[in-house]
Coordinates of C-alpha atoms in Angstrom, one line a residue:
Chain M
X1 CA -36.7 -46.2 -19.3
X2 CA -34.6 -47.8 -16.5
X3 CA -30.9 -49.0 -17.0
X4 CA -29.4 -49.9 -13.8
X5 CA -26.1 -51.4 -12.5
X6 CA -26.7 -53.1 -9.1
X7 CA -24.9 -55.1 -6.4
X8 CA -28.6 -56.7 -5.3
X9 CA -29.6 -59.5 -6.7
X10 CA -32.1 -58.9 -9.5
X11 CA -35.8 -59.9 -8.9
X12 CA -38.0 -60.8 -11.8
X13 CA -41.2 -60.2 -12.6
X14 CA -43.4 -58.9 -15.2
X15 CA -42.1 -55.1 -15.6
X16 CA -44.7 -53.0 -17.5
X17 CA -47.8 -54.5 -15.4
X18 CA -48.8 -50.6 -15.0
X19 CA -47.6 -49.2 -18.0
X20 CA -51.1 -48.6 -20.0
X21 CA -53.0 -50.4 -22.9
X22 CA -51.1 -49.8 -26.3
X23 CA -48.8 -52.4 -24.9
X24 CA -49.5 -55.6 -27.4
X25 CA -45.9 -57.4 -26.6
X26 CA -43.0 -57.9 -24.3
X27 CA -39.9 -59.6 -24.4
X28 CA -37.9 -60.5 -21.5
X29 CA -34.3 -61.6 -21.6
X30 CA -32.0 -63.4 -18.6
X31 CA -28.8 -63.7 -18.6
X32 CA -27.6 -66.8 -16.0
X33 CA -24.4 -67.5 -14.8
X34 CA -23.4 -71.6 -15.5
X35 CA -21.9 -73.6 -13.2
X36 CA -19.3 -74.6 -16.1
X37 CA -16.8 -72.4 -18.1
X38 CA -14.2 -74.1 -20.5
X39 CA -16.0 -77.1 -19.0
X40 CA -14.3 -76.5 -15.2
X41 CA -16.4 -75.9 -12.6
X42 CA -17.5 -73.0 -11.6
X43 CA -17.2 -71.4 -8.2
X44 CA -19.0 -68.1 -8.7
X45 CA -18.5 -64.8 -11.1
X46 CA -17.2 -61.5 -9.9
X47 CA -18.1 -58.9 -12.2
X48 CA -16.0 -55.7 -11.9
X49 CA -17.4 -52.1 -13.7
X50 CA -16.5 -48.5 -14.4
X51 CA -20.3 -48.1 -12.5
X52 CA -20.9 -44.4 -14.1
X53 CA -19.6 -45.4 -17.7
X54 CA -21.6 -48.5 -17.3
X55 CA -24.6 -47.0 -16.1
X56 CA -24.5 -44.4 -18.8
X57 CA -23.6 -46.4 -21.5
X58 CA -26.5 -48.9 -21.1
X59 CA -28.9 -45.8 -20.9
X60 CA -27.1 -44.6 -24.1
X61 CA -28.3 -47.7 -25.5
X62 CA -31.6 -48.5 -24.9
X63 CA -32.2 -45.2 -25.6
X64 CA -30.7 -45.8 -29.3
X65 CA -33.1 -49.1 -29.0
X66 CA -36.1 -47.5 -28.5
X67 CA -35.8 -44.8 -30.9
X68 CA -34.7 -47.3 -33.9
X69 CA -37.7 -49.9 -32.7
X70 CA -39.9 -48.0 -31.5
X71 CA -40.7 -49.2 -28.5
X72 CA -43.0 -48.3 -25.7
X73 CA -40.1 -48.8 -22.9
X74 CA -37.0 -50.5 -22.3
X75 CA -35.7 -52.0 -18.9
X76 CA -31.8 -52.9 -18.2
X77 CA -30.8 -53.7 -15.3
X78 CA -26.6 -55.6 -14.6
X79 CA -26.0 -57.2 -11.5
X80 CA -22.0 -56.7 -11.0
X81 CA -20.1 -58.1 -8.1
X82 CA -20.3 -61.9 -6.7
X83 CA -22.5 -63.7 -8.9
X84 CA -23.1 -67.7 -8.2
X85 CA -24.3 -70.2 -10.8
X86 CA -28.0 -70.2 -11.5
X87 CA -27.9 -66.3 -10.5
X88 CA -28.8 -63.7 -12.7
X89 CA -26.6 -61.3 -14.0
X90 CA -28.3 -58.9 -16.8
X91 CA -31.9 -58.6 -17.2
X92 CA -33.2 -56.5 -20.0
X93 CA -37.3 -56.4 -20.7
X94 CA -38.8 -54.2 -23.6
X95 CA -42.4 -53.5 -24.8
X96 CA -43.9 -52.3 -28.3
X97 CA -47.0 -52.6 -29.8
X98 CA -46.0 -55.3 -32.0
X99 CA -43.9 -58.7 -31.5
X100 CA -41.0 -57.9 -34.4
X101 CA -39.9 -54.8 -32.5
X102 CA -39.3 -56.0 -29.5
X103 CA -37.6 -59.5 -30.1
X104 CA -35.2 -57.4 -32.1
X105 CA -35.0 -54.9 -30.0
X106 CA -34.0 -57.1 -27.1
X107 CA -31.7 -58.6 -28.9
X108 CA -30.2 -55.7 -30.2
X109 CA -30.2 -54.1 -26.5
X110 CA -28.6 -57.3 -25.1
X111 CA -26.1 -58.1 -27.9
X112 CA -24.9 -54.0 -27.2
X113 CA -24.8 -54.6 -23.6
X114 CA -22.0 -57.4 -23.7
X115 CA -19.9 -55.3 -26.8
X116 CA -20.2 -51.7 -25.3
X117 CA -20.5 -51.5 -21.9
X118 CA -17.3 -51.6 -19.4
X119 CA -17.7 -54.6 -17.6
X120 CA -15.1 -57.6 -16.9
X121 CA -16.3 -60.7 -15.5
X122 CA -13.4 -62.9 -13.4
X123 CA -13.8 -66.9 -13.3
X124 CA -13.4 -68.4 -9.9
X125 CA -13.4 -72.1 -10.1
X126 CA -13.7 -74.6 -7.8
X127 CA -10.4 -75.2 -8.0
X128 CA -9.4 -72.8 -6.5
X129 CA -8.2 -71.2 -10.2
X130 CA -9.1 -67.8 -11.6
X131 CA -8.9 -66.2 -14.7
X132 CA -10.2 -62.8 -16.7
X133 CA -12.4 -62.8 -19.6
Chain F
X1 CA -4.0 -24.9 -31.1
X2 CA -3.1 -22.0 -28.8
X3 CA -1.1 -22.9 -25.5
X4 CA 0.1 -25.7 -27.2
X5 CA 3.8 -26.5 -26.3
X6 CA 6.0 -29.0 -27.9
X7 CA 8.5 -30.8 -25.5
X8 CA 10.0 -30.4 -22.5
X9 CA 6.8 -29.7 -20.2
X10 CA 5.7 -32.9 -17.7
X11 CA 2.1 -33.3 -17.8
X12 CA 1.1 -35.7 -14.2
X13 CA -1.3 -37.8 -15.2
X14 CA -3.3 -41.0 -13.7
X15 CA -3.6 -44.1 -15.1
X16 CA -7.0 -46.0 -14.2
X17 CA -6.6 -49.9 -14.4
X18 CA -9.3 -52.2 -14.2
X19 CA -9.8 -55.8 -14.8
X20 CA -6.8 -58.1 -15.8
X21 CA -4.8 -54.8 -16.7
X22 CA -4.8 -54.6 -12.2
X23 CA -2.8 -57.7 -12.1
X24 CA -0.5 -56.7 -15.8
X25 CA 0.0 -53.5 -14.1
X26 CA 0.8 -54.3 -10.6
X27 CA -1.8 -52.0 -9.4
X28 CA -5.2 -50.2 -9.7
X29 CA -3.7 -46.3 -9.9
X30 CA -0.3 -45.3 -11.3
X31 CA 0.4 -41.8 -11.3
X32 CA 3.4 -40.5 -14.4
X33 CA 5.0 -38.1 -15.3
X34 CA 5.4 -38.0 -19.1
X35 CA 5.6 -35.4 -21.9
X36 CA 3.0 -33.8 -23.2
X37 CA 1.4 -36.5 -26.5
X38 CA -1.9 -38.6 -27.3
X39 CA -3.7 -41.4 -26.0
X40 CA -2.3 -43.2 -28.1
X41 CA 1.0 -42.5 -27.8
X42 CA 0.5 -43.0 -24.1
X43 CA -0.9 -46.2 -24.6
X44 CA 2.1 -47.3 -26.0
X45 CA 4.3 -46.2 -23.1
X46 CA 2.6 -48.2 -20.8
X47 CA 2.8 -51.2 -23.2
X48 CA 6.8 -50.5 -22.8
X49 CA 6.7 -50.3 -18.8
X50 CA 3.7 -53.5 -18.7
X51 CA 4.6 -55.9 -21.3
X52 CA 1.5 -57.9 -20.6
X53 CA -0.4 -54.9 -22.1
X54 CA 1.0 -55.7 -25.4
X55 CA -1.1 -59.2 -25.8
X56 CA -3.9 -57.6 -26.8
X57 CA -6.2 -54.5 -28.2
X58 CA -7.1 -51.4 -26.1
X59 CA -9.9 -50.6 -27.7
X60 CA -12.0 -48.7 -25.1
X61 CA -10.3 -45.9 -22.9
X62 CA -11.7 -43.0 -20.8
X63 CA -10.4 -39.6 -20.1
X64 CA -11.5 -38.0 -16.8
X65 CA -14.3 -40.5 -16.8
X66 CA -15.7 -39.9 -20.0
X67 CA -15.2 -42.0 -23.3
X68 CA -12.3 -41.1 -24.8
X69 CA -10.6 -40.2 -28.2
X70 CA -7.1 -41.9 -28.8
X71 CA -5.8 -39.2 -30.6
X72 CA -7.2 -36.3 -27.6
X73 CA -3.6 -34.9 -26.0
X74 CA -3.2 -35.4 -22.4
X75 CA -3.3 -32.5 -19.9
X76 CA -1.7 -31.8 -16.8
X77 CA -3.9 -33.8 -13.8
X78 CA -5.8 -36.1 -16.3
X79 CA -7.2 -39.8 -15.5
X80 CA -6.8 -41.7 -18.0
X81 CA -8.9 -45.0 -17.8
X82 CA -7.3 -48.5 -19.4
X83 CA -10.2 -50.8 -20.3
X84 CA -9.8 -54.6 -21.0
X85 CA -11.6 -56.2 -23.8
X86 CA -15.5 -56.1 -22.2
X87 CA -17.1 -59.0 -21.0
X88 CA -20.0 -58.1 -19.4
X89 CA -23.7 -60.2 -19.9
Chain V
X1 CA -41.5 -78.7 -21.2
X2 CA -45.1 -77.4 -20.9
X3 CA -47.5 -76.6 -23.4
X4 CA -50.8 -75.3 -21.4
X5 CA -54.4 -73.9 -23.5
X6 CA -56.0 -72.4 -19.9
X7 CA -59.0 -69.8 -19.3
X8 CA -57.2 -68.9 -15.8
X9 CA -55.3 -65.7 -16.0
X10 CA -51.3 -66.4 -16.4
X11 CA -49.4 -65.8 -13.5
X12 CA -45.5 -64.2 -14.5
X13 CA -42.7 -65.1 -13.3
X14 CA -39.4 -66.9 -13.6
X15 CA -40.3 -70.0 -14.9
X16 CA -36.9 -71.8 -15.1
X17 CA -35.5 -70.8 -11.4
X18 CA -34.8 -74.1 -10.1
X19 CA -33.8 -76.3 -13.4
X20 CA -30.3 -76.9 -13.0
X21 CA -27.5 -74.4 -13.4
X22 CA -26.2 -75.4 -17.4
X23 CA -29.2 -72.5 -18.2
X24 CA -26.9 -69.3 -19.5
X25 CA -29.9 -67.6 -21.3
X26 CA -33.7 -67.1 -20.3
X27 CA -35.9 -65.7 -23.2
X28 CA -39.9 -65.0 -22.5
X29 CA -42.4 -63.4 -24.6
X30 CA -46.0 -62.1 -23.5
X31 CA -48.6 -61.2 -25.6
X32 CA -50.7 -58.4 -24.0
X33 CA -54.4 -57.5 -25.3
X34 CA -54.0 -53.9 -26.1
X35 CA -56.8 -51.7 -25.8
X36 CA -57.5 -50.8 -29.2
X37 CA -58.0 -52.5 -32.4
X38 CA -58.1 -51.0 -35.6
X39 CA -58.4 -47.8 -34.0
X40 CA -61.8 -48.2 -32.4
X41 CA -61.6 -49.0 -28.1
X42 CA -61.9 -52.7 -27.1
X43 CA -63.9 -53.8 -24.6
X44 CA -62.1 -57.1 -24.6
X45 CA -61.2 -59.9 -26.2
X46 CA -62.8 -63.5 -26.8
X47 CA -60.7 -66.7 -27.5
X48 CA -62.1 -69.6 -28.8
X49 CA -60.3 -73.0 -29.2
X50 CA -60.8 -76.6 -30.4
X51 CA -58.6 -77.1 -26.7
X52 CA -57.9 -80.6 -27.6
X53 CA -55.8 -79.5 -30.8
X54 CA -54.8 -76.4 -29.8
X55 CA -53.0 -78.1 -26.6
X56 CA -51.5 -81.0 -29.3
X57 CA -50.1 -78.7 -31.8
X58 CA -48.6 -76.3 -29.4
X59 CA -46.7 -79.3 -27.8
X60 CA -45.9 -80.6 -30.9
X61 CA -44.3 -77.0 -31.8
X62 CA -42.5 -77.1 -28.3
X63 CA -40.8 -80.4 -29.4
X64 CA -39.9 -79.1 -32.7
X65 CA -38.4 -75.8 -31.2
X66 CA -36.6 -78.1 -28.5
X67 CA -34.7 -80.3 -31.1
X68 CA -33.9 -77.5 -33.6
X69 CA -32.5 -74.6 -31.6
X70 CA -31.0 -77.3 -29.1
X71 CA -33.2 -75.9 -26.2
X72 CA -32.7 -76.9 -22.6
X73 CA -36.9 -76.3 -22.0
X74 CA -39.6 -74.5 -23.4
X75 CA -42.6 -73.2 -21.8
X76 CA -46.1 -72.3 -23.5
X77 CA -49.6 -70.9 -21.9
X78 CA -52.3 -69.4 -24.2
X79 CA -54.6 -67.9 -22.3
X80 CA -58.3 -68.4 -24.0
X81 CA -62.3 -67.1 -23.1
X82 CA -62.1 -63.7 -22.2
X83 CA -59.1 -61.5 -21.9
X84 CA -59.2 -57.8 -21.0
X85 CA -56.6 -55.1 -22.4
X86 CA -53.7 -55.3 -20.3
X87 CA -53.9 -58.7 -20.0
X88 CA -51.5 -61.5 -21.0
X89 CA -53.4 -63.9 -23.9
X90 CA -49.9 -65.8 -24.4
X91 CA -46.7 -66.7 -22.1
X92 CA -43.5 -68.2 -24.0
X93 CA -40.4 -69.1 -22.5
X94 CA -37.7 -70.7 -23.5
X95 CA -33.9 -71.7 -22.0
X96 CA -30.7 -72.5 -23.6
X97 CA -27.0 -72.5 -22.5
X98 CA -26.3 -69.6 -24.9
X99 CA -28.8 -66.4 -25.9
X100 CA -28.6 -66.3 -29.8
X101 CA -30.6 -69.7 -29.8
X102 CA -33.1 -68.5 -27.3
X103 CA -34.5 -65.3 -28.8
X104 CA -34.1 -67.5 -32.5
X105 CA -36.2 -70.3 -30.6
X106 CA -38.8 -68.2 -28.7
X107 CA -39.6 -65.8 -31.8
X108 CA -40.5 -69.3 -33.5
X109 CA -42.5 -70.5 -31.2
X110 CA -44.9 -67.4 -31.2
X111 CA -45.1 -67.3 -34.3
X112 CA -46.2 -71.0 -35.1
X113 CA -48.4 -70.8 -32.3
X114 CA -50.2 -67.4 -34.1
X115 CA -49.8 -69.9 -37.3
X116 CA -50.9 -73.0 -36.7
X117 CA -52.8 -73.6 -33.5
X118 CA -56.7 -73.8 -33.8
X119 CA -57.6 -70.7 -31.8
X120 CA -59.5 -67.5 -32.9
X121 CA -60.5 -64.0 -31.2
X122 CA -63.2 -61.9 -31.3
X123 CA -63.3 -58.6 -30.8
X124 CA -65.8 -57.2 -28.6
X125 CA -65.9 -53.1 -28.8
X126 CA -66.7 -50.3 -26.6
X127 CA -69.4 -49.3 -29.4
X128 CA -70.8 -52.9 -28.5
X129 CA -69.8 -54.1 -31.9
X130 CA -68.1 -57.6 -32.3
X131 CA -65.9 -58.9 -35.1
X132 CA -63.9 -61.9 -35.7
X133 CA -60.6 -62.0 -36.8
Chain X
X1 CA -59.4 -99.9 -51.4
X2 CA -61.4 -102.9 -50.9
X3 CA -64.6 -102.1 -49.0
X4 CA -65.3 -99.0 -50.7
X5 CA -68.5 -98.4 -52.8
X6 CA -69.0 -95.9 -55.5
X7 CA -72.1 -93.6 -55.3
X8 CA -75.6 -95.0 -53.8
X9 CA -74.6 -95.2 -50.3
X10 CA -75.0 -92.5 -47.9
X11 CA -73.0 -91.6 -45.0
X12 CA -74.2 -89.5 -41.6
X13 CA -71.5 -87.3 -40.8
X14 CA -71.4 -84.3 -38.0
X15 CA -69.9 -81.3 -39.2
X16 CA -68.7 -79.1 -36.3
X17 CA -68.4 -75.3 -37.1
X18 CA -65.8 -72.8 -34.9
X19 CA -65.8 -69.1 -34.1
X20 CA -67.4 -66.8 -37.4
X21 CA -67.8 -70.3 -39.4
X22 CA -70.5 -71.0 -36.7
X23 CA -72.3 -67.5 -37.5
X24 CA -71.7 -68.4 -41.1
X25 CA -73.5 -71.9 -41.1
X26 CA -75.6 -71.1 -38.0
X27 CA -75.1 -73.5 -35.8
X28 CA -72.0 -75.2 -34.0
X29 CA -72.9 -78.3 -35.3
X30 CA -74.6 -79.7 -38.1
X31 CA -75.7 -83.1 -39.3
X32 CA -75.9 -84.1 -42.9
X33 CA -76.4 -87.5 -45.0
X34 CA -74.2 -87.3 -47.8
X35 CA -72.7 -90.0 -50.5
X36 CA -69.4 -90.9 -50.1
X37 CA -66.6 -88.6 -50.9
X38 CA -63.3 -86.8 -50.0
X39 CA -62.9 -84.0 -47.3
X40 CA -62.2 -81.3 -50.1
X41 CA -65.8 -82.4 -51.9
X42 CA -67.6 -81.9 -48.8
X43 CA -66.0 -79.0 -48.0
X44 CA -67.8 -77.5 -51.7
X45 CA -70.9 -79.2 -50.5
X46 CA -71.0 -76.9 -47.6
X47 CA -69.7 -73.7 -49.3
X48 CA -72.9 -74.2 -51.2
X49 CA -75.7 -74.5 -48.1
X50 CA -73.4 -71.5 -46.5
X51 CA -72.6 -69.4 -49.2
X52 CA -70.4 -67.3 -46.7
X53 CA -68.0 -69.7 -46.5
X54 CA -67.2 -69.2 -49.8
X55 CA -65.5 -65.8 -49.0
X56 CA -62.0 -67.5 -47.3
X57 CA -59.6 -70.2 -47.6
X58 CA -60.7 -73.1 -45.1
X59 CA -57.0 -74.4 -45.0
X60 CA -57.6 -76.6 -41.5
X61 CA -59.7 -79.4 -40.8
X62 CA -60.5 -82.1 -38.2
X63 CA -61.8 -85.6 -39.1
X64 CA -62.6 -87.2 -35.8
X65 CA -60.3 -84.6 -33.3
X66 CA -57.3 -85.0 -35.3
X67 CA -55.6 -82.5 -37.9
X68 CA -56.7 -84.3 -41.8
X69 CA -55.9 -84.1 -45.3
X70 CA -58.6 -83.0 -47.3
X71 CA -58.1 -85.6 -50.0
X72 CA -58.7 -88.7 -47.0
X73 CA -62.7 -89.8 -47.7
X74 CA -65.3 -89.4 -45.7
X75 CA -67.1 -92.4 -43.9
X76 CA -70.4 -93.2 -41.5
X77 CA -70.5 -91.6 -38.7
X78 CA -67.1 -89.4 -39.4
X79 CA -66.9 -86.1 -37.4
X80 CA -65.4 -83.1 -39.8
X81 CA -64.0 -79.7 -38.0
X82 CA -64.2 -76.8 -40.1
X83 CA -61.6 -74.5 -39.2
X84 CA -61.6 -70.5 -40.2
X85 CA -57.7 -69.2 -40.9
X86 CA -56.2 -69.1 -37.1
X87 CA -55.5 -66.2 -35.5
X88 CA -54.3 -66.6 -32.1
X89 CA -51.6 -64.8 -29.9

């Protein structure tokens, strides 16, 4: 189990190629920044976190997610910081023996991600405007 | 609750703003000096000194960089953390 | 959009990196031969096909996933001939502007590709016995 | 339907057989003159030269490399798939 909040950009690629044969399903999920919000153009994101709550949080919950679907593992990682469109900002990857558990279980993870954890994302548009979510 | 006095003693405590709540604030750290009460109740003094506060819920605060209880009473030297709505993903 | 039947192993990675920036949300699914069915140890597994159906339907249930969960692509490899535990026997990725119709869209894909596409595995044990499913 | 003769006539069709339905009819491909009739009649015709067939629901078929409906009939030359329940993934 990895949650991780980073200022690197995150790199993607299959995540439990090592992780031993009782491994029948994995489900990967991106989240991308647009280059719209509220149909202005975007400039870039800047995420700002409380980096230890964060970082605990998130292992808080796909801990909770891989007890409740049991699943093999769980991978979260939040890119915070400077963030331009077609960048990545959350990628969260789980693995179980079965399909069910892990679509739901990503979802789950992803959907408690965005409600739970203390990060703020800032607009800047090419405008020149900002604004706080 | 032993050691627990009512009135009169200032407790110092730090205020922790991030997000939006920087620019509502005026700043990222604000250091008080306040009676001893609640979260909550604390919450609601800096809603009188930052009116901006007021437009919306609190929900999430930390004390000493841990997640917090509203009602837990502040003691002298605590950092109190004022989270934003989050809007992480 | 893609819809691939293929006996070349599939290769992971991002498939959407350089589609435009209105992408918010990237789900993918792999299905991974496990090393045990039924409890008894697999040597591997065998896919067979009618290719020329299999390869029409699975487009045919890209299309259908595309216009009902408003997709902005979907992907689809199934991997067939012989596929050895730990490998990857399906690849499914979809990309939408928001995540709810992603994970919706991608779990329904699998799932009418496991329903309706002509394709069938046999299991080939340790033991040397064979079974088809 | 003009065109279309009851009984006497006899039609060639090729009757392809996929993953256990080969092991169950023995071959990948069989050949069989037969009078004319629907998808669903030929279908009993070969659950009775391949008894095993019997034991599952043969919900797919082919006619000629396309998906068919079991009630469409059967003509000279015609090419039949006979797909076991999928199981891909």
């Amino acid at each position: 189990m990895i949650g991780s909040i980073q200022t690197d950009p995150i790199e993607v690629e299959d995540p439990f190629r090592d992780r031993g044969h009782d491994i029948g399903a994995v489900v990967t999920f991106l989240g991308v920044v647009r280059d719209k919000e509220s149909s202005k153009e975007l400039k870039h994101l800047f995420y700002e976190a409380d980096e230890t709550l964060a970082s605990e949080e998130m292992n808080k919950v796909l801990d909770e997610a891989i007890k409740k679907y049991s699943l093999i593992d769980a991978i979260a990682i939040h890119r915070i910081g400077i963030i331009n469109p077609g960048e990545i900002s959350l990628f969260v990857a789980v693995c179980s023996m079965h399909r069910k558990e892990s679509f739901e279980a990503c979802s789950f993870i992803v959907d408690s991600i965005k409600e739970r954890l203390p990060i703020w994302k800032k607009d800047h548009f090419i405008d020149g405007s900002e604004s706080w979510h | 609750m032993q050691g627990y006095h009512i009135g009169g003693k200032q407790m110092k405590v730090h205020i922790k703003y991030y997000a939006k709540y920087v620019e509502y604030a005026g700043a990222k750290i604000e250091d008080l000096e306040v009676e001893r009460m609640s979260i909550s109740d604390l919450l609601e003094v800096l809603k009188d000194r930052h009116p901006r506060l007021k437009e919306e819920k609190m929900s999430i605060v930390a004390l000493n960089g841990r997640f917090g209880n509203e009602k837990t009473l502040i003691s002298d030297g605590d950092t109190i953390s004022v989270f934003p709505p989050v809007s992480g993903g």
